[in-house]
Short mmCIF file of C-alpha atoms in Angstrom, two decimals:
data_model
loop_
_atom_site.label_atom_id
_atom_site.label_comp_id
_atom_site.label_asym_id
_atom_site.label_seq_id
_atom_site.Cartn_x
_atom_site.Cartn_y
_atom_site.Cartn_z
CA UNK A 14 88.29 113.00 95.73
CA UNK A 15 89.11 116.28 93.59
CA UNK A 16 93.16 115.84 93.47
CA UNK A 17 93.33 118.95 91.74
CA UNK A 18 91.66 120.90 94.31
CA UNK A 19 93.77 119.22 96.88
CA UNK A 20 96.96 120.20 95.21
CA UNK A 21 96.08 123.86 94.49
CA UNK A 22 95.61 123.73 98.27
CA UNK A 23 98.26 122.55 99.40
CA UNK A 24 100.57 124.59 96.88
CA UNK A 25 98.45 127.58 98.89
CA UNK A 26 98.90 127.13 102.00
CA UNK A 27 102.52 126.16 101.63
CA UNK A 28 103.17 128.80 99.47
CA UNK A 29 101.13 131.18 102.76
CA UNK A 30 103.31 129.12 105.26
CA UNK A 31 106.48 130.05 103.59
CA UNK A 32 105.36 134.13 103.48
CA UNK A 33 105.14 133.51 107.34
CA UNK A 34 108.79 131.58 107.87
CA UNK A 35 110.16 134.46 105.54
CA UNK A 36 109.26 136.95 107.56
CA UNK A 37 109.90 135.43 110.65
CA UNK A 38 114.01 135.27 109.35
CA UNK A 39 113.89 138.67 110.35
CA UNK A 40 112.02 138.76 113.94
CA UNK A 41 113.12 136.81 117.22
CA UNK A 42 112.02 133.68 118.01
CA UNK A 43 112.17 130.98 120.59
CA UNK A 44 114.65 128.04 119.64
CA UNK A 45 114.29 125.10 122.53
CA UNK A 46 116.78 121.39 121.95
CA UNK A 47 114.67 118.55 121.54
CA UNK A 48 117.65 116.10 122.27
CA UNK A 49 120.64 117.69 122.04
CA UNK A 50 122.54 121.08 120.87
CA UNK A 51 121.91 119.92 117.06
CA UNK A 52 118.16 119.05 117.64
CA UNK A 53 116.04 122.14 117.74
CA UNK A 54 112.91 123.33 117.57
CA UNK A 55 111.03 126.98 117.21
CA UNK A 56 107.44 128.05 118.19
CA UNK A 57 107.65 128.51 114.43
CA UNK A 58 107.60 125.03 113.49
CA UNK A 59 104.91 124.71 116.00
CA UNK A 60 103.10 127.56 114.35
CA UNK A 61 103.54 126.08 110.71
CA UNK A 62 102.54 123.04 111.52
CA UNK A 63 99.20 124.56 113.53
CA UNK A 64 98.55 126.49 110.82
CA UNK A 65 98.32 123.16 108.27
CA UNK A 66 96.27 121.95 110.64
CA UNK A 67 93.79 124.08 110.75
CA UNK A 68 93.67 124.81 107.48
CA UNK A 69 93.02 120.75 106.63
CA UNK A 70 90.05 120.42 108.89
CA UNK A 71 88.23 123.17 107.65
CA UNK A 72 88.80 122.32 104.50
CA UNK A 73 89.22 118.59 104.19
CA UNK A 74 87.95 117.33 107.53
CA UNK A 75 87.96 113.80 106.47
CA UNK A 76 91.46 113.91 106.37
CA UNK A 77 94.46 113.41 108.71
CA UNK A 78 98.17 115.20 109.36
CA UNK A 79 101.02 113.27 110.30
CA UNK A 80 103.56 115.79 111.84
CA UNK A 81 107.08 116.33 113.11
CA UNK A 82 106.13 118.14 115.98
CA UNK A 83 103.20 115.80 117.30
CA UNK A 84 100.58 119.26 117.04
CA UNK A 85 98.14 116.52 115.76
CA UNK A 86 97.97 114.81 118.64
CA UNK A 87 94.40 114.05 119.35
CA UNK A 88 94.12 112.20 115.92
CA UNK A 89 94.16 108.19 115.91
CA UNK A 90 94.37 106.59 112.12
CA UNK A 91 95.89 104.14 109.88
CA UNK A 92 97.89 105.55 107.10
CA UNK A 93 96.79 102.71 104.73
CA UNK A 94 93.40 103.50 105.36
CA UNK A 95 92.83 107.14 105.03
CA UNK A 96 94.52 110.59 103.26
CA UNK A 97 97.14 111.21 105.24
CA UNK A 98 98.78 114.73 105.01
CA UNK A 99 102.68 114.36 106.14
CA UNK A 100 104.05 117.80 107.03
CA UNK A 101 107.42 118.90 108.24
CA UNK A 102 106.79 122.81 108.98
CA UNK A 103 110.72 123.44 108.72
CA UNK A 104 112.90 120.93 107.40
CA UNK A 105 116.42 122.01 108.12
CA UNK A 106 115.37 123.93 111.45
CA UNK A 107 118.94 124.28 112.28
CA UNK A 108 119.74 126.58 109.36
CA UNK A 109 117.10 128.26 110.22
CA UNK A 110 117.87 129.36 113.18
CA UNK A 111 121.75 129.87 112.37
CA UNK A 112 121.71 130.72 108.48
CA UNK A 113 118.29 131.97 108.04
CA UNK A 114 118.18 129.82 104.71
CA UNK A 115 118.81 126.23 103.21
CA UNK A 116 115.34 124.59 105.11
CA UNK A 117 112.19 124.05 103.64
CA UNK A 118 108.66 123.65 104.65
CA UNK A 119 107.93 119.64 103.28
CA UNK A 120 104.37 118.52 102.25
CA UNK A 121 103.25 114.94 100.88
CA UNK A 122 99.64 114.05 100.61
CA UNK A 123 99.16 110.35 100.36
CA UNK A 124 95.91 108.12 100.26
CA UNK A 125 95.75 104.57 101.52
CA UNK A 126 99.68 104.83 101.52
CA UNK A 127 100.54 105.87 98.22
CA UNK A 128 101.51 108.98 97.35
CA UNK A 129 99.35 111.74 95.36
CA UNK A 130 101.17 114.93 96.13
CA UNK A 131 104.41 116.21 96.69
CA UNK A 132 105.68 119.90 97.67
CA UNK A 133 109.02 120.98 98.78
CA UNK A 134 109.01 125.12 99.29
CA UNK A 135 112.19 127.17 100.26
CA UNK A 136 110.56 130.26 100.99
CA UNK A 137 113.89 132.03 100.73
CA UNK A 138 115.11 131.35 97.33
CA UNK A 139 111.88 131.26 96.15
CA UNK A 140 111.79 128.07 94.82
CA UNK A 141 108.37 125.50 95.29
CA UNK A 142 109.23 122.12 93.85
CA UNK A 143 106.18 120.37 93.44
CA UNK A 144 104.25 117.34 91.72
CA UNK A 145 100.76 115.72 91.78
CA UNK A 146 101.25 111.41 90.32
CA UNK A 147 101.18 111.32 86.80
CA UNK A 148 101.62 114.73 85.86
CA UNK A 149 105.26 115.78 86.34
CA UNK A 150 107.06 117.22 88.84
CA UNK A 151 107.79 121.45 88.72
CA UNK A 152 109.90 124.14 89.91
CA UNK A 153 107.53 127.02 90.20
CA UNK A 154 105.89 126.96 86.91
CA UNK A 155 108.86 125.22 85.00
CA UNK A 156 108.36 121.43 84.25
CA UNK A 157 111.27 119.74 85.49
CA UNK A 158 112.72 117.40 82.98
CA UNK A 159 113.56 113.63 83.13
CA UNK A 160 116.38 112.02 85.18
CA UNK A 161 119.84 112.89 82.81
CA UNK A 162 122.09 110.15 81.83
CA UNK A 163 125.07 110.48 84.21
CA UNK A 164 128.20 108.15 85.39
CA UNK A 165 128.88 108.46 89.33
CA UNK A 166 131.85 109.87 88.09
CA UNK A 167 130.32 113.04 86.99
CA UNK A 168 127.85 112.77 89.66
CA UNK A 169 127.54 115.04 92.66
CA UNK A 170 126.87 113.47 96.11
CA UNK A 171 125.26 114.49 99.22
CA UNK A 172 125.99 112.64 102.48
CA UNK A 173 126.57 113.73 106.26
CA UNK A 174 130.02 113.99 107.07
CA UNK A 175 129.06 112.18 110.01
CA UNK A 176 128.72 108.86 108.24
CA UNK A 177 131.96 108.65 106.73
CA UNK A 178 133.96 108.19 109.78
CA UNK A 179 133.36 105.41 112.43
CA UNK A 180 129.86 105.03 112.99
CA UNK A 181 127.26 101.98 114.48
CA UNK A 182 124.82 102.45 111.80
CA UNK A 183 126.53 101.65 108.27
CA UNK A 184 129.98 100.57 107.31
CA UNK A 185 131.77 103.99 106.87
CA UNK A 186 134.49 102.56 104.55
CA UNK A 187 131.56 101.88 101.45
CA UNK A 188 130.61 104.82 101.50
CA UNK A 189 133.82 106.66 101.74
CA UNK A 190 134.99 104.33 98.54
CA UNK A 191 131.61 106.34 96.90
CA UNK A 192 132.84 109.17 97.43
CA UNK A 193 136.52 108.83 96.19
CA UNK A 194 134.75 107.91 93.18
CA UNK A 195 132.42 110.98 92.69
CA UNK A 196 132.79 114.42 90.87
CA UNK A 197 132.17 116.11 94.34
CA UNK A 198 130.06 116.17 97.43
CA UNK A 199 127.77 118.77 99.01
CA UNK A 200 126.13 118.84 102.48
CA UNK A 201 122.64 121.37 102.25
CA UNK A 202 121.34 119.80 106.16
CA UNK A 203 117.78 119.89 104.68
CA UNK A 204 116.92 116.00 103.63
CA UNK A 205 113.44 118.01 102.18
CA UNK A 206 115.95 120.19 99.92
CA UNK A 207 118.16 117.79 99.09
CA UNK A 208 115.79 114.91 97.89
CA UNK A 209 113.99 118.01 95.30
CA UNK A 210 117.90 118.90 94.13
CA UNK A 211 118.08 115.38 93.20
CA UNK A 212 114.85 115.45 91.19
CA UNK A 213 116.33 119.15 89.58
CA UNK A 214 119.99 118.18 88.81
CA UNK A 215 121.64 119.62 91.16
CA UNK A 216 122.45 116.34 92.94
CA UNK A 217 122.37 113.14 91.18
CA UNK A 218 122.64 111.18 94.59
CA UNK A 219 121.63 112.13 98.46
CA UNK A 220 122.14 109.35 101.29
CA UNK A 221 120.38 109.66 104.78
CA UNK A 222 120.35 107.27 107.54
CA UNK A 223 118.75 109.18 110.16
CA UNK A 224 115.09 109.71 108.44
CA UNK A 225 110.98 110.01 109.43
CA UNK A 226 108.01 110.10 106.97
CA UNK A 227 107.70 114.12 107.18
CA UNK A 228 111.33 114.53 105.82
CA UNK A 229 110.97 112.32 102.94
CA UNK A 230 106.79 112.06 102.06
CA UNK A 231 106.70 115.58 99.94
CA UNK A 232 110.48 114.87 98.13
CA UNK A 233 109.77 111.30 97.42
CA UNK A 234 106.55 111.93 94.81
CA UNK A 235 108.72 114.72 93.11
CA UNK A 236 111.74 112.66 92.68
CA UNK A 237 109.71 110.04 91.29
CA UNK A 238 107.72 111.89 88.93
CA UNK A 239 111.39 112.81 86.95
CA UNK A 240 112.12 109.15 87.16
CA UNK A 241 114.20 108.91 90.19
CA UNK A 242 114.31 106.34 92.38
CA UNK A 243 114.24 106.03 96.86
CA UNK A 244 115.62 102.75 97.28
CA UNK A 245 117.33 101.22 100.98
CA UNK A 246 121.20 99.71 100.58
CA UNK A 247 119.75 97.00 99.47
CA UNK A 248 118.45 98.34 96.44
CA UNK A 249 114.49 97.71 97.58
CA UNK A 250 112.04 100.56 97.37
CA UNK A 251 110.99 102.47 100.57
CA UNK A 252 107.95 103.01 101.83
CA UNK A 253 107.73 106.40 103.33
CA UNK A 254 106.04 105.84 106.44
CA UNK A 255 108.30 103.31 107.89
CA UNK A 256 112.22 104.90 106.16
CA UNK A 257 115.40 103.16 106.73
CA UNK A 258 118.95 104.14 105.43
CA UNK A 259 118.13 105.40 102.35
CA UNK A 260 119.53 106.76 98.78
CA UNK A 261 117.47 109.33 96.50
CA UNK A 262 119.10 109.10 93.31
CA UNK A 263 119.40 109.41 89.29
CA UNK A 264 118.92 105.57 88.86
CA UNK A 265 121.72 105.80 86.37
CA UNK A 266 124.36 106.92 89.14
CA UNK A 267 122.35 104.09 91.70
CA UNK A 268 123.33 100.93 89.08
CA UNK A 269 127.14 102.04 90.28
CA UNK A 270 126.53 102.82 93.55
CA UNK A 271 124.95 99.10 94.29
CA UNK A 272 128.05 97.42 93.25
CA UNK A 273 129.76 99.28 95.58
CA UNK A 274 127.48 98.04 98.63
CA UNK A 275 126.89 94.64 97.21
#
């Protein structure tokens, strides 16, 4: 396999994808709930996600796309067998549709379940985060530098509002003692977005409980290529076809987090 070739194209046809979601900012589109008022989906991510599609088998017809919106359908494979292309067309379809900005087409390219390529593209700002294993992770042509030395003090957080009240999934009252102990918080509603602010700086910490392989797969490879770490709350690495509660972090900021949930 020629990883190179596979990462200019995917870099290409995300960058192509994004050109389309740009434009379409401007234009009406159809917005339908999946399962409730906060759930949506566009013929856009429909049409991104159709377009990766066709673009990987006539290109790389050996290989297989894992998708949010089930386009894929006819396909039947084993992620630890083949390369599996994990694609969420918009990542933060919400602001889409209400903001026009803050989402994020999501790519990850993975053989036999490990990750080879990572891309995270906000066709808005103009920013494509992006890594292929072993060779860094960048933000457009700028080599992102290594994980910073910071106390969860200084560190900036990004969690759902939603879990720090009364909740079924995680004890809210952890978290909220987190929080009290962080610089600050900040809430972006793309988990694509946030996970590649992590591996830039701009977080240091991002906590999701709600999560499928095509929000994390592109984020996780470019997080760990700066030496950040995707770990569940108990401090075990995820695997990002089967996600659970999970923290994206500076590791340095994690070490005070875990005594928190231990």
């Amino acid at each position: 396999m020629n990883w190179d070739q596979v990462y200019q194209s995917a870099k290409s046809w995300t960058l192509e994808a994004g050109d389309i979601l740009r434009k379409a900012t401007k234009e009406s589109f159809q917005v339908e709930y999946k399962t409730s008022a906060a759930d949506l989906v566009t013929e856009k991510d429909r049409q991104i996600e159709k377009f990766f599609i066709d673009r990987i088998k006539e290109t790389y017809p050996s290989h297989f796309l894992l998708g949010e919106e089930g386009m894929a359908s006819d396909q039947v494979f084993d992620y630890n067998n083949e390369v599996v292309w994990v694609v969420d067309p918009i990542d933060g379809t919400t602001n889409f549709v209400q903001q026009q900005k803050n989402f994020a087409i999501s790519v990850g390219v993975y053989e036999k379940g490990q990750p080879k390529i990572g891309i995270v593209y906000d066709p808005i700002a103009g920013e494509l985060f992006h890594a292929q294993v072993g060779q860094g992770a960048y933000l457009n042509e700028h080599l992102l530098p290594k994980q910073k030395e910071r106390t969860l003090e200084e560190a900036m957080i990004s969690i759902n509002q939603l879990w720090l009240i009364r909740n079924e999934r995680v004890n809210h009252l952890l978290f909220e003692q987190i929080i009290r102990q962080a610089r600050g918080t900040r809430y972006i509603g793309s988990a694509a977005l946030e996970i590649a602010y992590v591996a830039c700086g701009r977080l240091d910490t991002y906590f999701d409980f709600r999560l499928s392989p095509w929000d994390i797969a592109g984020g996780m490879v470019i997080l760990s290529e700066v030496g950040g770490v995707t770990v569940d709350l108990e401090n075990k690495t995820v695997n990002a076809f089967t996600p659970t509660v999970t923290i994206f972090s500076n590791p340095n900021v994690l070490d005070e987090i875990v005594t928190f949930l231990s």
